[in-house]
Coordinates of C-alpha atoms and ligand atoms in Angstrom, one line a residue:
X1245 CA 0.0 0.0 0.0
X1246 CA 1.4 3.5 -0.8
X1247 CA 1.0 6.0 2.6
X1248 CA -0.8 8.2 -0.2
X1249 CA -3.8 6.1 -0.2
X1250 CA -4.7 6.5 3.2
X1251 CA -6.6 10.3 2.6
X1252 CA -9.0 8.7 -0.1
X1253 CA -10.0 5.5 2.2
X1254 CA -13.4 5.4 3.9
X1255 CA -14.2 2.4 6.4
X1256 CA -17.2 -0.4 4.6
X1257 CA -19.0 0.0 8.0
X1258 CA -19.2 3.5 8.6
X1259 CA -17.7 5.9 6.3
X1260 CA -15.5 7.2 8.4
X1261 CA -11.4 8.1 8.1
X1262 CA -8.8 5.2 9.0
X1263 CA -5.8 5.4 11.7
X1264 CA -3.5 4.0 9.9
X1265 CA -0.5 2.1 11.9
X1266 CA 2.6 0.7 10.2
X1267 CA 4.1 -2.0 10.1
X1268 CA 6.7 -4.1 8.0
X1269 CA 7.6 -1.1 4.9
X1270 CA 9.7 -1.3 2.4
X1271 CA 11.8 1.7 1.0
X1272 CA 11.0 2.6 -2.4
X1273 CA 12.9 4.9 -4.9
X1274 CA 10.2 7.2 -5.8
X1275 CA 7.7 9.9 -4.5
X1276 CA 6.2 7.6 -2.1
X1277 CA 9.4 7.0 -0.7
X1278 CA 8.3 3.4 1.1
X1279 CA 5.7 0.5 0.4
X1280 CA 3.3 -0.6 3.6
X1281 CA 3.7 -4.3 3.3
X1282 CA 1.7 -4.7 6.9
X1283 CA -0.3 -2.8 8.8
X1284 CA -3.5 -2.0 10.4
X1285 CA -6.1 0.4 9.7
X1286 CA -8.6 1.7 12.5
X1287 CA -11.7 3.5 11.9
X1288 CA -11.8 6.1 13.7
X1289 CA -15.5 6.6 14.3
X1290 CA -16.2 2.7 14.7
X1291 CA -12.9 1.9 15.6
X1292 CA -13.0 -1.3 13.0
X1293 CA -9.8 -2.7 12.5
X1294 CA -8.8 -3.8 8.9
X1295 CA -5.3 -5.6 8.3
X1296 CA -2.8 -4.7 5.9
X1297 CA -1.1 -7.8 4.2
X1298 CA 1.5 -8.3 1.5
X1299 CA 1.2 -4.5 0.4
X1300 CA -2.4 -4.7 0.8
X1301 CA -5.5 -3.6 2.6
X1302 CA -8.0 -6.0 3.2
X1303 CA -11.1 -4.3 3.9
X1304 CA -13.3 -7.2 3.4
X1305 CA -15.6 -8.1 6.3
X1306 CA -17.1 -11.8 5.3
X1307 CA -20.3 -10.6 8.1
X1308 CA -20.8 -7.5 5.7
X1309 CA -20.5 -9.6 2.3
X1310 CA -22.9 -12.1 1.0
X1311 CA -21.3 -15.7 1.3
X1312 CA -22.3 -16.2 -2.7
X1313 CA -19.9 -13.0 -3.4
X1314 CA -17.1 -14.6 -1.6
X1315 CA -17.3 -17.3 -2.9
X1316 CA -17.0 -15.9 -6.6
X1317 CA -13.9 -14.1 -5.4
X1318 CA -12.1 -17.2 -4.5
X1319 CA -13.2 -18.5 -7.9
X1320 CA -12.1 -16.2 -9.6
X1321 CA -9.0 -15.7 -8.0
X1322 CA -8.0 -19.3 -8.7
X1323 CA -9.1 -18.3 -12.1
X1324 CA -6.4 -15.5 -12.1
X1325 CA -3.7 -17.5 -10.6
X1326 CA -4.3 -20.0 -13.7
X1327 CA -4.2 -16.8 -16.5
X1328 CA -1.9 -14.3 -15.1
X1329 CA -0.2 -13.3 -17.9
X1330 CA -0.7 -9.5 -19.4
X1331 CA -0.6 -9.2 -23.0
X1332 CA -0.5 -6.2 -25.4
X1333 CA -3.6 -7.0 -27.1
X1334 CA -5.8 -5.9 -24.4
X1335 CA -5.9 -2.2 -24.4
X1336 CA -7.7 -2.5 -28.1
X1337 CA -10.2 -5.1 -26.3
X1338 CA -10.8 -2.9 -23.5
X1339 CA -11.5 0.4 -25.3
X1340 CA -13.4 -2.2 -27.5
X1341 CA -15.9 -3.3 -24.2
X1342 CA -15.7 0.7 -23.6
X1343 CA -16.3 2.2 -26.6
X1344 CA -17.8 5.2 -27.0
X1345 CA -15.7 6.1 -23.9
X1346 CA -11.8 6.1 -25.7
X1347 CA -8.3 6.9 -23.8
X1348 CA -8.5 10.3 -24.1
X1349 CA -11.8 10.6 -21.9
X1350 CA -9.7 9.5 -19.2
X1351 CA -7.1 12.1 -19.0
X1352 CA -6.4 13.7 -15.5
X1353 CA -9.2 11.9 -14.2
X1354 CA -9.6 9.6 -10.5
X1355 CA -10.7 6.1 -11.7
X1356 CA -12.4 3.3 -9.9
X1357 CA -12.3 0.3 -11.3
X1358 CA -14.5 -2.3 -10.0
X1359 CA -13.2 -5.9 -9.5
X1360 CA -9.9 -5.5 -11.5
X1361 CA -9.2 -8.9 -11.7
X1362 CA -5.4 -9.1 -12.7
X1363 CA -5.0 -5.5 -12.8
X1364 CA -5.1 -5.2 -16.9
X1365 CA -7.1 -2.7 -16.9
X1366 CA -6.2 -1.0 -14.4
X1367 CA -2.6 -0.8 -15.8
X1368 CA -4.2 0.6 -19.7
X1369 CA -6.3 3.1 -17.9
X1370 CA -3.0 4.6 -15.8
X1371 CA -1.2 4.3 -19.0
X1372 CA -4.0 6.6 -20.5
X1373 CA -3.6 9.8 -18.8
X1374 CA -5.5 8.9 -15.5
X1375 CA -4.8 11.4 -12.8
X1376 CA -5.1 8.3 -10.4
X1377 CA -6.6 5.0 -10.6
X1378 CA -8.0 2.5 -7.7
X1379 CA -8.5 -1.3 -8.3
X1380 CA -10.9 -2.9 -6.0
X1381 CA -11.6 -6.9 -5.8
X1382 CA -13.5 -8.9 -3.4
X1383 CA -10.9 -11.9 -4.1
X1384 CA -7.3 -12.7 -4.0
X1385 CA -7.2 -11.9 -7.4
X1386 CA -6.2 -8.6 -6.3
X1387 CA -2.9 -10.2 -5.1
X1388 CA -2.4 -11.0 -8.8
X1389 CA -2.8 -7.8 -9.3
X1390 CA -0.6 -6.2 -7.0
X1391 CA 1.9 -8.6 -8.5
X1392 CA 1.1 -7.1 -11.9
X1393 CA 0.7 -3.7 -11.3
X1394 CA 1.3 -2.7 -8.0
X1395 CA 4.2 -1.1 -8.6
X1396 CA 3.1 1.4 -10.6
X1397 CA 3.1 5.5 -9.2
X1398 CA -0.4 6.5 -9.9
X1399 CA -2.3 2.6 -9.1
X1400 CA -3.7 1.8 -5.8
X1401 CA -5.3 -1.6 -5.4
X1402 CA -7.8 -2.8 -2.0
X1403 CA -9.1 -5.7 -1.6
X1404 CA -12.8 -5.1 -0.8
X1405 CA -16.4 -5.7 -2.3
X1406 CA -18.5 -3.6 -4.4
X1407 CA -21.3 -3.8 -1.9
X1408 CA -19.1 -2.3 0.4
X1409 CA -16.4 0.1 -1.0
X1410 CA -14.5 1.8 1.0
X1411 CA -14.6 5.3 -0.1
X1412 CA -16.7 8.7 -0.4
X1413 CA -18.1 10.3 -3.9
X1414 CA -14.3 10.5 -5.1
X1415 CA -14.2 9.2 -8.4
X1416 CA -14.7 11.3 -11.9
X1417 CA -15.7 7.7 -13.8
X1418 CA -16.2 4.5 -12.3
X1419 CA -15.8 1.4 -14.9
X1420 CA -16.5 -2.5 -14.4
X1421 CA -15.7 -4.8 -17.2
X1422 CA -17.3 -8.5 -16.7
X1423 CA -18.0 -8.2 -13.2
X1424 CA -21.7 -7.2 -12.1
X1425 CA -23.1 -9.9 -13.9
X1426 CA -20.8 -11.9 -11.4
X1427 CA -22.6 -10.7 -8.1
X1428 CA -25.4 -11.6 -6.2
X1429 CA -27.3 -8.7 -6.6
X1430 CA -25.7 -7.0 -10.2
X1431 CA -28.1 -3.7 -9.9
X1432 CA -27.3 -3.1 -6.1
X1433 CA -23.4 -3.8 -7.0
X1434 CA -24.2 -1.0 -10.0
X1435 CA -25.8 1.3 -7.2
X1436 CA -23.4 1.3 -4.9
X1437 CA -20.2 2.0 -7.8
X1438 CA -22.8 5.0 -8.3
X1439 CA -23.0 6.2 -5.1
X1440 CA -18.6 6.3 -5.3
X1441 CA -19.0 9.2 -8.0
X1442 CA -18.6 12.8 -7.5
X1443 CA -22.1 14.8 -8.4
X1444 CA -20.6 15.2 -11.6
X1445 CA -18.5 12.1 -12.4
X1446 CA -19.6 9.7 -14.8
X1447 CA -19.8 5.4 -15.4
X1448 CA -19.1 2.9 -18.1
X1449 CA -20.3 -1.2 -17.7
X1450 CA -20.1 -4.2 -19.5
X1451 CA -22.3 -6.9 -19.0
X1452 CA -23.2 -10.0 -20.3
X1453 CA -26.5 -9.8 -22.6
X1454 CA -29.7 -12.0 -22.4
X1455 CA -30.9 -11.5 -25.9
X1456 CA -28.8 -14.3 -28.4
X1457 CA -27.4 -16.0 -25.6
X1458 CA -30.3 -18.2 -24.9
X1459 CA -27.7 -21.5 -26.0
X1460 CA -25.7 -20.3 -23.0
X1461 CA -28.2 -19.9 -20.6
X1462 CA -30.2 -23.0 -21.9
X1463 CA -27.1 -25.1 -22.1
X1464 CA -24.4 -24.0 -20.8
X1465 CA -25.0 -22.3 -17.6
X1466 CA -26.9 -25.6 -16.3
X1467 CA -23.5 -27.0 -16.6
X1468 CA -21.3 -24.4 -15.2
X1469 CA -23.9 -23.9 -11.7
X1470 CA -24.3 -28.3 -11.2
X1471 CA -20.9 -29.1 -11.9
X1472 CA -17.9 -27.2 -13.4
X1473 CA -18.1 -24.5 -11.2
X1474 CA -17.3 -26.9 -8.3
X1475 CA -14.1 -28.6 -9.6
X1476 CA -10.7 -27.6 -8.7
X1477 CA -9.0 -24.9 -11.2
X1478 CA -6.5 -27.1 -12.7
X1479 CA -9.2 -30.2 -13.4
X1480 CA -11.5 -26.9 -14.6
X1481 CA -8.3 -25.9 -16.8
X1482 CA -7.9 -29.5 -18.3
X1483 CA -11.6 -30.0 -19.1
X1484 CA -11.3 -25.8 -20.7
X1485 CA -8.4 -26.7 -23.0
X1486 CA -9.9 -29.4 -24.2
X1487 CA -13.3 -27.4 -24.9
X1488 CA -11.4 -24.6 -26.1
X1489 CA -9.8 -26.3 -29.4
X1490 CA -12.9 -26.9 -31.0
X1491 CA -13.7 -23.0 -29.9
X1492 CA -10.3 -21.2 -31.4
X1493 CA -10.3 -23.7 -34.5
X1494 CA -13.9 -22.5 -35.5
X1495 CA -13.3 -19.1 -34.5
X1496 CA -9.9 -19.0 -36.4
X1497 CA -10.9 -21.2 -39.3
X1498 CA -14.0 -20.6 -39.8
X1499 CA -15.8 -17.0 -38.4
X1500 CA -13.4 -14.7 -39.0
X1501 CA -12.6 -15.5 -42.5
X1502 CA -16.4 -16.0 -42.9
X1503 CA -17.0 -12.6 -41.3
X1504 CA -14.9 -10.9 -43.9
X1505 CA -16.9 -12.3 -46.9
X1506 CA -19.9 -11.6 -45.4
X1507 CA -19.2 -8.5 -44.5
X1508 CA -18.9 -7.3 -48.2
X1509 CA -21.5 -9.9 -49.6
X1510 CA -24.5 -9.1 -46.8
X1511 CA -26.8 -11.2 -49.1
X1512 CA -25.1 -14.1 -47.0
X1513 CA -26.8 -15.5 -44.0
X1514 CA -24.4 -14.6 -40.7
X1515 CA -23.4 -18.0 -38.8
X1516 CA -24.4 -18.7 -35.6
X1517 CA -22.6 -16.2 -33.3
X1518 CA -20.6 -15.2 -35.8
X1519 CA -19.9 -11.5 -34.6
X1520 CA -18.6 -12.8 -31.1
X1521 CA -16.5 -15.3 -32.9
X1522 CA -15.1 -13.5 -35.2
X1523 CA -14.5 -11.1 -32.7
X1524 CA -12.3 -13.5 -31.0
X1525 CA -10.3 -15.2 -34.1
X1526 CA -7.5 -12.1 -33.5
X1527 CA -7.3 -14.0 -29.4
X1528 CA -4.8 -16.6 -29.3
X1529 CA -5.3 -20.2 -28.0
X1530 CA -4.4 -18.7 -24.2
X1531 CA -6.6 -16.1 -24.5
X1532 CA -9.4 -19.0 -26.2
X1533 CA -8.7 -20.8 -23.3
X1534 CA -9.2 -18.0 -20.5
X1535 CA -12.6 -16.7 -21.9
X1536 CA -13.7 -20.8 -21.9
X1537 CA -12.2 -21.3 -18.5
X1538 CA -14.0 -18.0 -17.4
X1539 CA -17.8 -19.2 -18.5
X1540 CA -17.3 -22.5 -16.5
X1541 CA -15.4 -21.4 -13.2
X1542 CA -18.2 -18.5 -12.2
X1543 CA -20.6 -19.5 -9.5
X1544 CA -23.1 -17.6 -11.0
X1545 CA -23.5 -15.8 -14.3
X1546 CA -27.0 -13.4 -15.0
X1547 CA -27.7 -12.8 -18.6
X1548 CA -29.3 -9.0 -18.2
X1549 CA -31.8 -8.1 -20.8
X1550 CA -31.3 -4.5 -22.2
X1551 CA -34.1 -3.4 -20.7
X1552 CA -33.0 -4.1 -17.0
X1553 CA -29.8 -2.6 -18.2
X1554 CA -31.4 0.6 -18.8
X1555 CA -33.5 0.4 -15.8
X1556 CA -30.1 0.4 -13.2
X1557 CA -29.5 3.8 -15.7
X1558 CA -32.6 5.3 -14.7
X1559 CA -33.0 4.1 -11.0
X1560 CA -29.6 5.0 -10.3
X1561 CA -30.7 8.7 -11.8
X1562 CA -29.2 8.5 -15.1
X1563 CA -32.5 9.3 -17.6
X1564 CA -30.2 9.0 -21.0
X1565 CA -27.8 6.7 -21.0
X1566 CA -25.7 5.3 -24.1
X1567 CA -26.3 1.7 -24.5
X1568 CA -24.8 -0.2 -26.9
X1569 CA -24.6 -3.8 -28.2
X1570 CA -21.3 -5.4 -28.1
X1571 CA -20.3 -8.5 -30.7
X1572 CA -24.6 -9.3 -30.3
X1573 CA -24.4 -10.4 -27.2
X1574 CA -23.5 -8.0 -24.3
X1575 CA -24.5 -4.5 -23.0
X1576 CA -22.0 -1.8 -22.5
X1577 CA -23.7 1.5 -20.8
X1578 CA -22.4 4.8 -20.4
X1579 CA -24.1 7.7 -18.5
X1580 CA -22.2 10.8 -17.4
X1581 CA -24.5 14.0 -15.1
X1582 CA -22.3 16.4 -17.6
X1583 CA -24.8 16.4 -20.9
X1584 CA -21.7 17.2 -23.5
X1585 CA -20.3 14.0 -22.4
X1586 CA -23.2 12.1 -23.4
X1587 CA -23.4 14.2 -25.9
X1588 CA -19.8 13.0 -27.5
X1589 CA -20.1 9.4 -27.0
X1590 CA -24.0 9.3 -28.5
X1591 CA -22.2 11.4 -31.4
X1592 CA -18.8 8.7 -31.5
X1593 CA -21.6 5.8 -31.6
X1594 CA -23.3 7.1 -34.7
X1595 CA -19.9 7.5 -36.2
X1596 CA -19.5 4.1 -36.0
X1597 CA -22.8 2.9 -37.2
X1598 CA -22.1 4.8 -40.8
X1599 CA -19.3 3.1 -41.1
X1600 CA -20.7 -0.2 -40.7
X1601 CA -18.9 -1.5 -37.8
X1602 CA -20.3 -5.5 -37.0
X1603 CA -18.9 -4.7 -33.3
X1604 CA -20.8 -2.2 -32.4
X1605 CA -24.6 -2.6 -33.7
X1606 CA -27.5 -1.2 -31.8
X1607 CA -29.8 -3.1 -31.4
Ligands
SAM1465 C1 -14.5 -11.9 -15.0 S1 -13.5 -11.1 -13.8 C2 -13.2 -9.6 -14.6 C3 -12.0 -8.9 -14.1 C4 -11.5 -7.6 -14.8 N1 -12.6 -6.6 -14.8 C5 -11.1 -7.9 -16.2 O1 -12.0 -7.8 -17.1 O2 -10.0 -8.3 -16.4 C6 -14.6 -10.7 -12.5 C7 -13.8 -10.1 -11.3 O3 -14.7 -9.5 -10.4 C8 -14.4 -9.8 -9.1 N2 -15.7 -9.7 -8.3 C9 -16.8 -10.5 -8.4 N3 -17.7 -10.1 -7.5 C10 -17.1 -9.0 -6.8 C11 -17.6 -8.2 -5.7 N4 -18.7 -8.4 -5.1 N5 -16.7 -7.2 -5.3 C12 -15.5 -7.0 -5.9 N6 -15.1 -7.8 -6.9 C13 -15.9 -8.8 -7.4 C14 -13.9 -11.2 -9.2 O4 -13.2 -11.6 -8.0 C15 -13.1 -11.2 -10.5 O5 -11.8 -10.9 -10.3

């Protein structure tokens, strides 16, 4: 943990501002001067007491969280002990999930990211111009993360849950990539990310879609919740690579080239899921193999209709927000309080659609 994060903390129970008391550090060549590797935090007001471990703060109360939500944070975690790797191609796929928001948006702004996983995001987004960016995640994936990432000047990472985060209305944008869809309760996770923003700061999600994913929820997710979800990661990551060669030889073979032709030929019929899958011919096998291992390891996976997309928009005080179909078969939303934000990505989106982009259709 870097002594600067301590101002911008706020205790899960209470709100209130942390004592904090150090422990092991380690000196460190830069502005910071030293890394907390242990510690302990004490609210103030309530006088909780959070520990600091391996360069982290773990401000995580299982009696506050919902044993489902743990749960999916171990899960995942194994999951991002198995993939850990970062890889150049993923800045293009993130701005991809993001789009109409694009790296320039972010300049000289305080980012939350919610559930950041390995930290790849996280690590893009401080690359982009970010004033500061915090990575929050229930699980110990945030240790991959801090192995990743946690080095870098302007990155704070905490271990803690969305239902609970541990700060006031900070952040200028909020964004969670794969994640809400994850939780127990996706619009109360969505509410509470929006309760983090300043009056004026603004959000970007990506969720998994209902609407062409009915052979996942029909066929697959039966699967995943009875059995897969339950095995240990590395019998989960024999039975994915297996799985996953059928997946990347289609996708490779088959969809993208497909893709092109029918892209200039649109008298053709489109294959099944062909925009996702050609989508993912550019991945290679690892990546194939992450995105199988992914779908099968979650403890639970909704499949949010548009419409209830929307809905966390508008309950959450957002009347107009910018909704858009990603590879037919996910939601990402984008609502901002400052109209001429709104106003640019609604304008960015219609750019696309004139030029005929499969990714990003509206439906
Ligand atoms: C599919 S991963 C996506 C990670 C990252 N956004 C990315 O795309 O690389 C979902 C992540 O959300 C985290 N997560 C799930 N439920 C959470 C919660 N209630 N609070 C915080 N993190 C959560 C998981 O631990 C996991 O690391």
């Amino acid at each position: 943990m870097k002594p600067s994060l301590l101002p911008y903390l706020a205790c899960i129970s209470c709100k209130g501002q942390f004592h904090l008391h150090e422990g092991e550090t380690q000196s460190r060549d830069n502005a910071e001067g030293r890394e907390i590797i242990s510690g302990l935090l004490t609210c103030k007001s309530c006088l909780n007491r959070y520990p600091i471990t391996n360069g982290i703060p773990r401000l995580v109360d299982s009696r506050l969280s919902t044993s489902t939500d743990m749960n999916t944070g171990d899960r995942f975690g194994d999951a991002w002990k198995e993939f850990s790797r970062m890889d150049e191609r993923y800045e293009q796929q993130f701005f991809d999930w993001l789009f109409p928001v694009d790296p320039h948006f972010l300049n000289d702004k305080v980012v939350l990211e919610a559930g950041v996983g390995k930290g790849r995001h996280a690590q893009i987004v401080a690359d982009s111009g970010a004033k500061m960016v915090f990575g929050i995640d229930i699980g110990h994936a945030i240790d991959v993360a801090y192995e990743n990432v946690g080095h870098m000047p302007k990155l704070h990472l905490i271990q803690s849950d969305i239902r609970r985060l541990p700060f006031n209305n900070i952040f200028d944008f909020a964004f969670s990539v794969g994640v809400l869809h994850h939780m127990d309760d996706p619009k109360a996770g969505f509410t509470s990310v929006v309760d983090c923003l300043k009056p004026d700061g603004s959000i970007c999600i990506w969720v998994y879609g209902k609407e062409n994913n009915w052979w996942i929820t029909n066929m697959v997710s039966p699967v995943r919740e009875a059995f897969t979800t339950k095995l240990p990661a590395k019998v989960l990551k024999l039975i994915s690579t297996t799985l996953s060669v059928p997946v990347y030889t289609v996708s490779k073979a088959v969809a993208g080239p497909y893709a092109k032709v029918q892209n200039k030929n649109k008298w053709l019929p489109e294959m099944f899921y062909q925009a996702y899958l050609s989508y993912i011919s550019n991945f290679d096998f690892t990546e194939v193999n992450h995105i199988v291992f992914d779908h099968l390891i979650a403890p639970v996976a909704y499949y949010i209709p548009r419409g209830d997309v929307l809905e966390w928009f508008q309950d959450a005080g957002f009347p107009n927000p910018v909704i858009r179909w990603h590879n037919k078969n996910s939601w990402t939303g984008f609502a901002s309080h400052r109209q001429h934000e709104v106003e640019t990505m609604n304008a960015r989106l219609e750019v696309a659609k004139n030029s005929d982009s499969k990714a990003f259709v509206e439906r």
